[in-house]
CSV table of C-alpha atoms and ligand atoms in Angstrom, one decimal:
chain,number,residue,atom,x,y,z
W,214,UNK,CA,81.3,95.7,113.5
W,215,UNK,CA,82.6,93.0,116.4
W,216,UNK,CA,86.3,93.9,117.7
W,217,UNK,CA,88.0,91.2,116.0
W,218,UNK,CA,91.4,90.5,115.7
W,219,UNK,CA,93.5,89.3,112.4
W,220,UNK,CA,97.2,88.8,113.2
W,221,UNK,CA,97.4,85.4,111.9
W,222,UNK,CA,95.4,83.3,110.4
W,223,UNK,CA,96.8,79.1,110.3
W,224,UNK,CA,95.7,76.9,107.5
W,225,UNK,CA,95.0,73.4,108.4
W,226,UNK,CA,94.7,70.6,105.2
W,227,UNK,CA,90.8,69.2,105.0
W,228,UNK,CA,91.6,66.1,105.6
W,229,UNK,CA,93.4,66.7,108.6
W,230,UNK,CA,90.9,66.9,110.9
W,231,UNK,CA,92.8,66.1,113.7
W,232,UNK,CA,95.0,69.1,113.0
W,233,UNK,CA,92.0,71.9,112.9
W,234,UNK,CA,90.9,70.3,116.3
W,235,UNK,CA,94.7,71.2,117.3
W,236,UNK,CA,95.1,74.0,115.9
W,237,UNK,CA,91.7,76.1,117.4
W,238,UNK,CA,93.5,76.6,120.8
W,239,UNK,CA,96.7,77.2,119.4
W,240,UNK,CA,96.8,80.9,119.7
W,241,UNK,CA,96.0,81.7,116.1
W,242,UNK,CA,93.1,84.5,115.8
W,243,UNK,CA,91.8,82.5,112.8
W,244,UNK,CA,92.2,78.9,111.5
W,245,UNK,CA,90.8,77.9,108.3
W,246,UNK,CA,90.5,74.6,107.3
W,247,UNK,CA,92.1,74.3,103.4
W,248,UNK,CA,90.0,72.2,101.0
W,249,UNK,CA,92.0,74.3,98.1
W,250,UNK,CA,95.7,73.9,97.7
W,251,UNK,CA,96.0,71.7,100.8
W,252,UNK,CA,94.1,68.5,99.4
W,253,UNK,CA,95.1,66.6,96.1
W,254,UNK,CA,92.2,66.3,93.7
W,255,UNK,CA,91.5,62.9,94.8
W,256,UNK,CA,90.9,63.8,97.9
W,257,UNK,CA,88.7,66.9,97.0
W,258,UNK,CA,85.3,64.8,98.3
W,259,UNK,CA,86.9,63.0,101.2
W,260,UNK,CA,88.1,66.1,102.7
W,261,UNK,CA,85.2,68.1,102.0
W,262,UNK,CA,83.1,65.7,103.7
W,263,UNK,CA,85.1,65.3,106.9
W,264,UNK,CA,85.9,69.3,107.2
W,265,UNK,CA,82.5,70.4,107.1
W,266,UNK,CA,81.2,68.6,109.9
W,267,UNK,CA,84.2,70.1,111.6
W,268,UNK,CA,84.1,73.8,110.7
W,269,UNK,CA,81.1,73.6,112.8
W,270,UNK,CA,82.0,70.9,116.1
W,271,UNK,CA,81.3,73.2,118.7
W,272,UNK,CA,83.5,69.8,121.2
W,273,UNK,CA,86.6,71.2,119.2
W,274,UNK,CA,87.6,74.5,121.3
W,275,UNK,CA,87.8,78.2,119.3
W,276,UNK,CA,84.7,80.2,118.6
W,277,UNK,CA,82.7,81.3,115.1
W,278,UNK,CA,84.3,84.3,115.4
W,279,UNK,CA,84.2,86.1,118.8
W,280,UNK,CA,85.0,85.5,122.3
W,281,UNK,CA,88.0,83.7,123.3
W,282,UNK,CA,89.8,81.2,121.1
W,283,UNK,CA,90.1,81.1,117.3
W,284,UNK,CA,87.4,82.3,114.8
W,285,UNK,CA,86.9,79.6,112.1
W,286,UNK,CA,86.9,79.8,108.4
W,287,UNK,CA,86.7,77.4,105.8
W,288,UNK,CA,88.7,78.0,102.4
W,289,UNK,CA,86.6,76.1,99.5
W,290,UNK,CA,87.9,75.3,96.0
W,291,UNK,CA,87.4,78.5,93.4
W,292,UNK,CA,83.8,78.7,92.7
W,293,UNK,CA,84.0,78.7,88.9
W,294,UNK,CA,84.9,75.1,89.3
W,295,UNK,CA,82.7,71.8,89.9
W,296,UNK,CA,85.0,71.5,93.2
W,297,UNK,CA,84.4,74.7,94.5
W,298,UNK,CA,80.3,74.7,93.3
W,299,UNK,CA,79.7,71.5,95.1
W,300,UNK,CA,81.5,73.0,98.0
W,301,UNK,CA,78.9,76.0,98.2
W,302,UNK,CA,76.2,73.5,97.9
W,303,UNK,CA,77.2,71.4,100.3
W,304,UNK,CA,77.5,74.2,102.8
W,305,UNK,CA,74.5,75.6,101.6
W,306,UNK,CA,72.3,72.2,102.2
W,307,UNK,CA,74.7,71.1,105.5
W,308,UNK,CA,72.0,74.0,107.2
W,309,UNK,CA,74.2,76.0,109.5
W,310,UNK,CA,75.8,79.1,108.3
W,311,UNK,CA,79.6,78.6,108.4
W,312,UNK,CA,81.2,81.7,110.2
W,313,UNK,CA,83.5,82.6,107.2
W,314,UNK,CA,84.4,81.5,104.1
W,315,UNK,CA,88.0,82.3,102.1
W,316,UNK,CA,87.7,82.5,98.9
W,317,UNK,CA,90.4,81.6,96.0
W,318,UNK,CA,90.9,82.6,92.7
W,319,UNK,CA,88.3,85.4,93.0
W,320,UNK,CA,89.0,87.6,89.3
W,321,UNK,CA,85.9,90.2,89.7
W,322,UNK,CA,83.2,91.7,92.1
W,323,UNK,CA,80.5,89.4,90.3
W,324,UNK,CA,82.6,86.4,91.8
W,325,UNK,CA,81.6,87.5,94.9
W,326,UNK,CA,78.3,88.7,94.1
W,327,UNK,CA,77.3,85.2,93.4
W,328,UNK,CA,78.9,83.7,96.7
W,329,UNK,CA,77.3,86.4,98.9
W,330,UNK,CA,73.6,85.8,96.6
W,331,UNK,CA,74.3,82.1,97.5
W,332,UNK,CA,74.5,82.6,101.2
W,333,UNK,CA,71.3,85.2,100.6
W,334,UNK,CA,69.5,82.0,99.4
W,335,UNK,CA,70.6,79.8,102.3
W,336,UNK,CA,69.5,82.3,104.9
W,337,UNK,CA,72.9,82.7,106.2
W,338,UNK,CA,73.5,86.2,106.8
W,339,UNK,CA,76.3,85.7,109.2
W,340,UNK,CA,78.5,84.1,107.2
W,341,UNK,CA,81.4,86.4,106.8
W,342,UNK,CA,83.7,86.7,103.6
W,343,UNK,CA,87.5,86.5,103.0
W,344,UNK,CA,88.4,87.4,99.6
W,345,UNK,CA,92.3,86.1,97.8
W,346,UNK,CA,93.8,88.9,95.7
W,347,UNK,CA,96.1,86.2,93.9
W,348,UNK,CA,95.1,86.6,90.0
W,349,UNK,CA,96.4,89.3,87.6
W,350,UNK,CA,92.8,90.5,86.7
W,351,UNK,CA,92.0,90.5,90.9
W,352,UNK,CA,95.0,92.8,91.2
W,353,UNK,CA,93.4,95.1,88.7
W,354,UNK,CA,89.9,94.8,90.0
W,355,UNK,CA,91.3,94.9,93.8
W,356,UNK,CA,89.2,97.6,95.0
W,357,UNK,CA,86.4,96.8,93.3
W,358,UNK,CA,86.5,93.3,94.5
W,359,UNK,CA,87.1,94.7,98.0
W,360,UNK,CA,83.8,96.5,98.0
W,361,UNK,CA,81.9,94.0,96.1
W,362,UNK,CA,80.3,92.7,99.1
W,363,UNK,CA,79.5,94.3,103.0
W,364,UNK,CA,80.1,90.6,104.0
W,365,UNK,CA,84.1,90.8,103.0
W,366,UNK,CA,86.0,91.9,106.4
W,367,UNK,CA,89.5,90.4,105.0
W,368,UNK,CA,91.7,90.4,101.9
W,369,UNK,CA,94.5,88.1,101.5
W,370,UNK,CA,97.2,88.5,99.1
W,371,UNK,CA,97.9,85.7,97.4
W,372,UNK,CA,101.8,85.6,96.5
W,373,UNK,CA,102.3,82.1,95.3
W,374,UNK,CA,99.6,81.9,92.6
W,375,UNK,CA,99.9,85.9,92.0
W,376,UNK,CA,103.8,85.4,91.3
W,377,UNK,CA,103.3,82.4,89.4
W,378,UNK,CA,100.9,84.1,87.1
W,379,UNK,CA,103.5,87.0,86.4
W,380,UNK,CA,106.2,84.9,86.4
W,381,UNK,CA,107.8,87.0,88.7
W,382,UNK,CA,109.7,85.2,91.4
W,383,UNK,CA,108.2,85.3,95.3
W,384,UNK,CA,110.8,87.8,96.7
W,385,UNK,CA,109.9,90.6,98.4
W,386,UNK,CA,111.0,93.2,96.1
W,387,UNK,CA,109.8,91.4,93.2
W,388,UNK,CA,105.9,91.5,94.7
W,389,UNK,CA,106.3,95.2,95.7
W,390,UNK,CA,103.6,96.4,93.3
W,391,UNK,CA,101.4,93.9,93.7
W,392,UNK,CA,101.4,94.2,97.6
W,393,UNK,CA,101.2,97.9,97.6
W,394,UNK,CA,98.2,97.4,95.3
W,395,UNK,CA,96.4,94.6,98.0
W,396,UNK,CA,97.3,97.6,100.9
W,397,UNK,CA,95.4,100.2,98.5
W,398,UNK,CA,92.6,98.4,98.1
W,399,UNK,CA,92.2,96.9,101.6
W,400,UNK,CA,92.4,99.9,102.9
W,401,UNK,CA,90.3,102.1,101.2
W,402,UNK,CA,87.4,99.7,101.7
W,403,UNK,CA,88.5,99.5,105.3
W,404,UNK,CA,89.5,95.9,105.3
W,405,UNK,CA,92.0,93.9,107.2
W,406,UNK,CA,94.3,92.9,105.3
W,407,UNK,CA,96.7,89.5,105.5
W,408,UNK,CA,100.0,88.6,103.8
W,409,UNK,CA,100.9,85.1,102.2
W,410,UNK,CA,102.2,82.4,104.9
W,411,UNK,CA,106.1,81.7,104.7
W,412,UNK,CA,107.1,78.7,103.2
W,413,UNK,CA,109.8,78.0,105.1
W,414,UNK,CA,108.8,77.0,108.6
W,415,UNK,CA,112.6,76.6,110.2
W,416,UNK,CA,113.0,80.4,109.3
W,417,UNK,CA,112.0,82.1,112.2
W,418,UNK,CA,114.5,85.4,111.9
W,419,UNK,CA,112.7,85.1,107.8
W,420,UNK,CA,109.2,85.1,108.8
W,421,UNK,CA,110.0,88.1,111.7
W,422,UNK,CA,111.5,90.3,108.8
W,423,UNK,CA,108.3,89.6,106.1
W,424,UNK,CA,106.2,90.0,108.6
W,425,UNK,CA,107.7,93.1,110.1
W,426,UNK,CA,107.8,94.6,106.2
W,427,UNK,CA,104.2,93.6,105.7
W,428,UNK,CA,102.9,95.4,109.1
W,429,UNK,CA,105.2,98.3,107.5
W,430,UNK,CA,103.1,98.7,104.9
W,431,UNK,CA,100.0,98.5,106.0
W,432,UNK,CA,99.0,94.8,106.3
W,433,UNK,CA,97.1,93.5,109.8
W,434,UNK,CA,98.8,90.4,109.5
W,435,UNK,CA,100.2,87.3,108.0
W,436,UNK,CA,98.8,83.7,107.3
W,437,UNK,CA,100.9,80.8,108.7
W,438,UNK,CA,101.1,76.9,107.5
W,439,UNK,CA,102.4,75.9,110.5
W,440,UNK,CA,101.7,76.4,114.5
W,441,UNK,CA,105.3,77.5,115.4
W,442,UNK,CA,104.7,80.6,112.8
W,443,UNK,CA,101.7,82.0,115.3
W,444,UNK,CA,104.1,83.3,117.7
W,445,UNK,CA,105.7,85.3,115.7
W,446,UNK,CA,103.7,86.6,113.5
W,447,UNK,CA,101.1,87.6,116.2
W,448,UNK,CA,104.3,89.5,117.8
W,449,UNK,CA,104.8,91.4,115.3
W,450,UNK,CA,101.3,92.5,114.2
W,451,UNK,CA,101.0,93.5,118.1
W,452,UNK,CA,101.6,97.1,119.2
W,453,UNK,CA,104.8,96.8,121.3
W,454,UNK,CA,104.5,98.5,125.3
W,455,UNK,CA,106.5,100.9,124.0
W,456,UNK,CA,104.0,101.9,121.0
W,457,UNK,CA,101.4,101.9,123.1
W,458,UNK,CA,102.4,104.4,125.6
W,459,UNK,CA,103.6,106.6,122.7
W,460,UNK,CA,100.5,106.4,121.5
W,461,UNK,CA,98.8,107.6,124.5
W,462,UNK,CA,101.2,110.4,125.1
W,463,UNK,CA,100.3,111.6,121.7
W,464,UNK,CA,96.5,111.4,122.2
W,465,UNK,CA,96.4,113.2,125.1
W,466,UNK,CA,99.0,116.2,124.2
W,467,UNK,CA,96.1,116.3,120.9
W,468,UNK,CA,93.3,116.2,123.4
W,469,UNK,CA,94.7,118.8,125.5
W,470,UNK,CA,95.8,121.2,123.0
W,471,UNK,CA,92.1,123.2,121.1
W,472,UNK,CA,94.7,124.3,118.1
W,473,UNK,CA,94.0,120.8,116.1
W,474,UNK,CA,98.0,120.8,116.6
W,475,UNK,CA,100.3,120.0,119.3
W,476,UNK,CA,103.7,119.5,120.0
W,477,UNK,CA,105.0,116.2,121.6
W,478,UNK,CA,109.2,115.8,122.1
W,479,UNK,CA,109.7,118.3,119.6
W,480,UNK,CA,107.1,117.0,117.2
W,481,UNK,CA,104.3,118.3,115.6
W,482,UNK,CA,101.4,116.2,116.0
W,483,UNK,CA,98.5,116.5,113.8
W,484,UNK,CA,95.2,114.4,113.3
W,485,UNK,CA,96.6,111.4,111.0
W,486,UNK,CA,99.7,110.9,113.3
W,487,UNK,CA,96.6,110.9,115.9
W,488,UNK,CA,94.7,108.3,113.7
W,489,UNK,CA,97.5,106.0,113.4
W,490,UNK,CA,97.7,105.9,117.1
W,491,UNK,CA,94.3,105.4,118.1
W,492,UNK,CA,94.3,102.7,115.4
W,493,UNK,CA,97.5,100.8,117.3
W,494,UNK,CA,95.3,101.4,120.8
W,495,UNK,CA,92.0,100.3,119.3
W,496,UNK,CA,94.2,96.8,118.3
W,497,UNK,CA,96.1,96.5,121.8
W,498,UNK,CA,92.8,96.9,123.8
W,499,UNK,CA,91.2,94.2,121.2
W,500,UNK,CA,94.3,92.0,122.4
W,501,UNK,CA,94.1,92.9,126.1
W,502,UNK,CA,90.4,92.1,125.7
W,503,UNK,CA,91.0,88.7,124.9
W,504,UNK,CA,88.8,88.7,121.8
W,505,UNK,CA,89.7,87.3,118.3
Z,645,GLV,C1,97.7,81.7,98.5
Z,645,GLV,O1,96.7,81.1,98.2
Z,645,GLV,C2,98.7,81.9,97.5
Z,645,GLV,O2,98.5,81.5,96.3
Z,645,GLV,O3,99.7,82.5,97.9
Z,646,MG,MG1,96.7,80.5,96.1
């Protein structure tokens, strides 16, 4: 698979064209225009009309998803609507294969099935697929969902509609389950993995500390609704100087040592301590690379 990197991922409103444009060079490893949540129901065919021919305006800066600048996605309205049918279609007759799409709402593997069969039909077997774990029947079905298709590279988790459906409120404790359930999944399909975006955009020390508790449990990053968040968030998903030469230091006492054992400041190192390092290195050389 291409090295590609999923700190953050900034969701611009379809209709804001302007704001995509802006937002490709912005440092975000993803932007995804939003003709879901972001665009009121009268403004469902305006904004799917206008974002299309921008998901693919090569004049706009970013990439389709390697090189330098931002990969592009497109987030369309869930498909077992007439917004989110007509949205496939029209991306299935505009002719070009949209890099990736994200998709909402998703409650089982035949969701997906019938996106990735779509795509199939249209000949576009690039386009890559970002699935929402945001339901109460997606949670259940996570891993299933997460495998249903070799196009999905991403999960996101889905906290406002998830917590709404539950009635559970959007704190962190409150969402523990659910999360950990997203990280099981993700990860056992070998998936990157990306948290809900902060709501509050003033809150920078906030959006460090979910962030920071995200990366803790095993998320690769955090969707933003704002530029000022990418800074931040793609911080915190980076392995710090400080992991990185830890990291090597471990690798190499493991290399050196033919026991499948070694002993680093007084700790034993063993093979998953050694996975979990090559994993930060393999994500700082994707960074030092410059790809996204
Ligand atoms: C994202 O779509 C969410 O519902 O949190
Ligand atoms: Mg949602």
């Amino acid at each position: 698979m291409e090295p590609t990197l999923r700190r953050s991922l900034l969701f611009t409103p379809g209709l804001r064209v302007d704001r995509f444009a802006k937002a490709l060079s912005g440092g975000a490893d993803m932007v995804c225009i939003d003709l879901e949540d972001g665009v009121a129901p009268d403004f469902k065919i305006e904004a799917r009309d206008k974002a299309i021919p921008a998901l693919f305006d090569s004049a706009l800066g970013g990439t389709g998803g390697t090189g330098s600048g931002a990969a592009r996605a497109m987030r369309i309205n869930p498909i077992k609507t007439q917004f989110g049918m007509r949205d496939m279609l029209a991306l299935c007759e505009f002719g070009t294969a949209p890099p990736a799409l994200l998709l909402p709402k998703i409650e089982s593997p035949e969701d997906v099935r019938w996106v990735a069969e779509l795509l199939d039909e249209a000949d576009y077997s690039k386009t890559r697929l970002m699935v929402i774990i945001e339901t109460g029947r997606a949670l259940e079905a996570a891993l299933d969902i997460a495998s249903a298709s070799p196009r999905i590279d991403t999960l996101l988790f889905g906290a406002a509609d998830l917590s709404a459906e539950l009635g559970s409120s959007l704190d962190w404790e409150a969402l523990h389950y659910a999360r950990g359930r997203a990280v099981h999944a993700a990860s056992s399909a070998g998936l990157d993995l990306i948290d809900v975006p902060s709501l509050d955009i003033k809150d920078e020390a906030g959006l460090r500390r979910e962030a920071r508790l995200a990366q803790r449990m095993g998320f690769t990053g955090k969707a933003a609704i704002h530029p000022v968040q990418i800074a931040p968030i793609n911080d915190v998903f980076s392995p710090s100087a400080e992991t990185i030469s830890i990291a090597r230091r471990v690798i190499e006492a493991y290399e050196a040592s033919d026991a499948g054992v070694a002993l680093l400041d007084g700790k034993v190192v063993e093979m998953p301590v050694v996975r979990a390092m090559r994993r930060a290195l393999a994500i700082a050389d994707k960074i030092a690379a410059g790809t996204s």
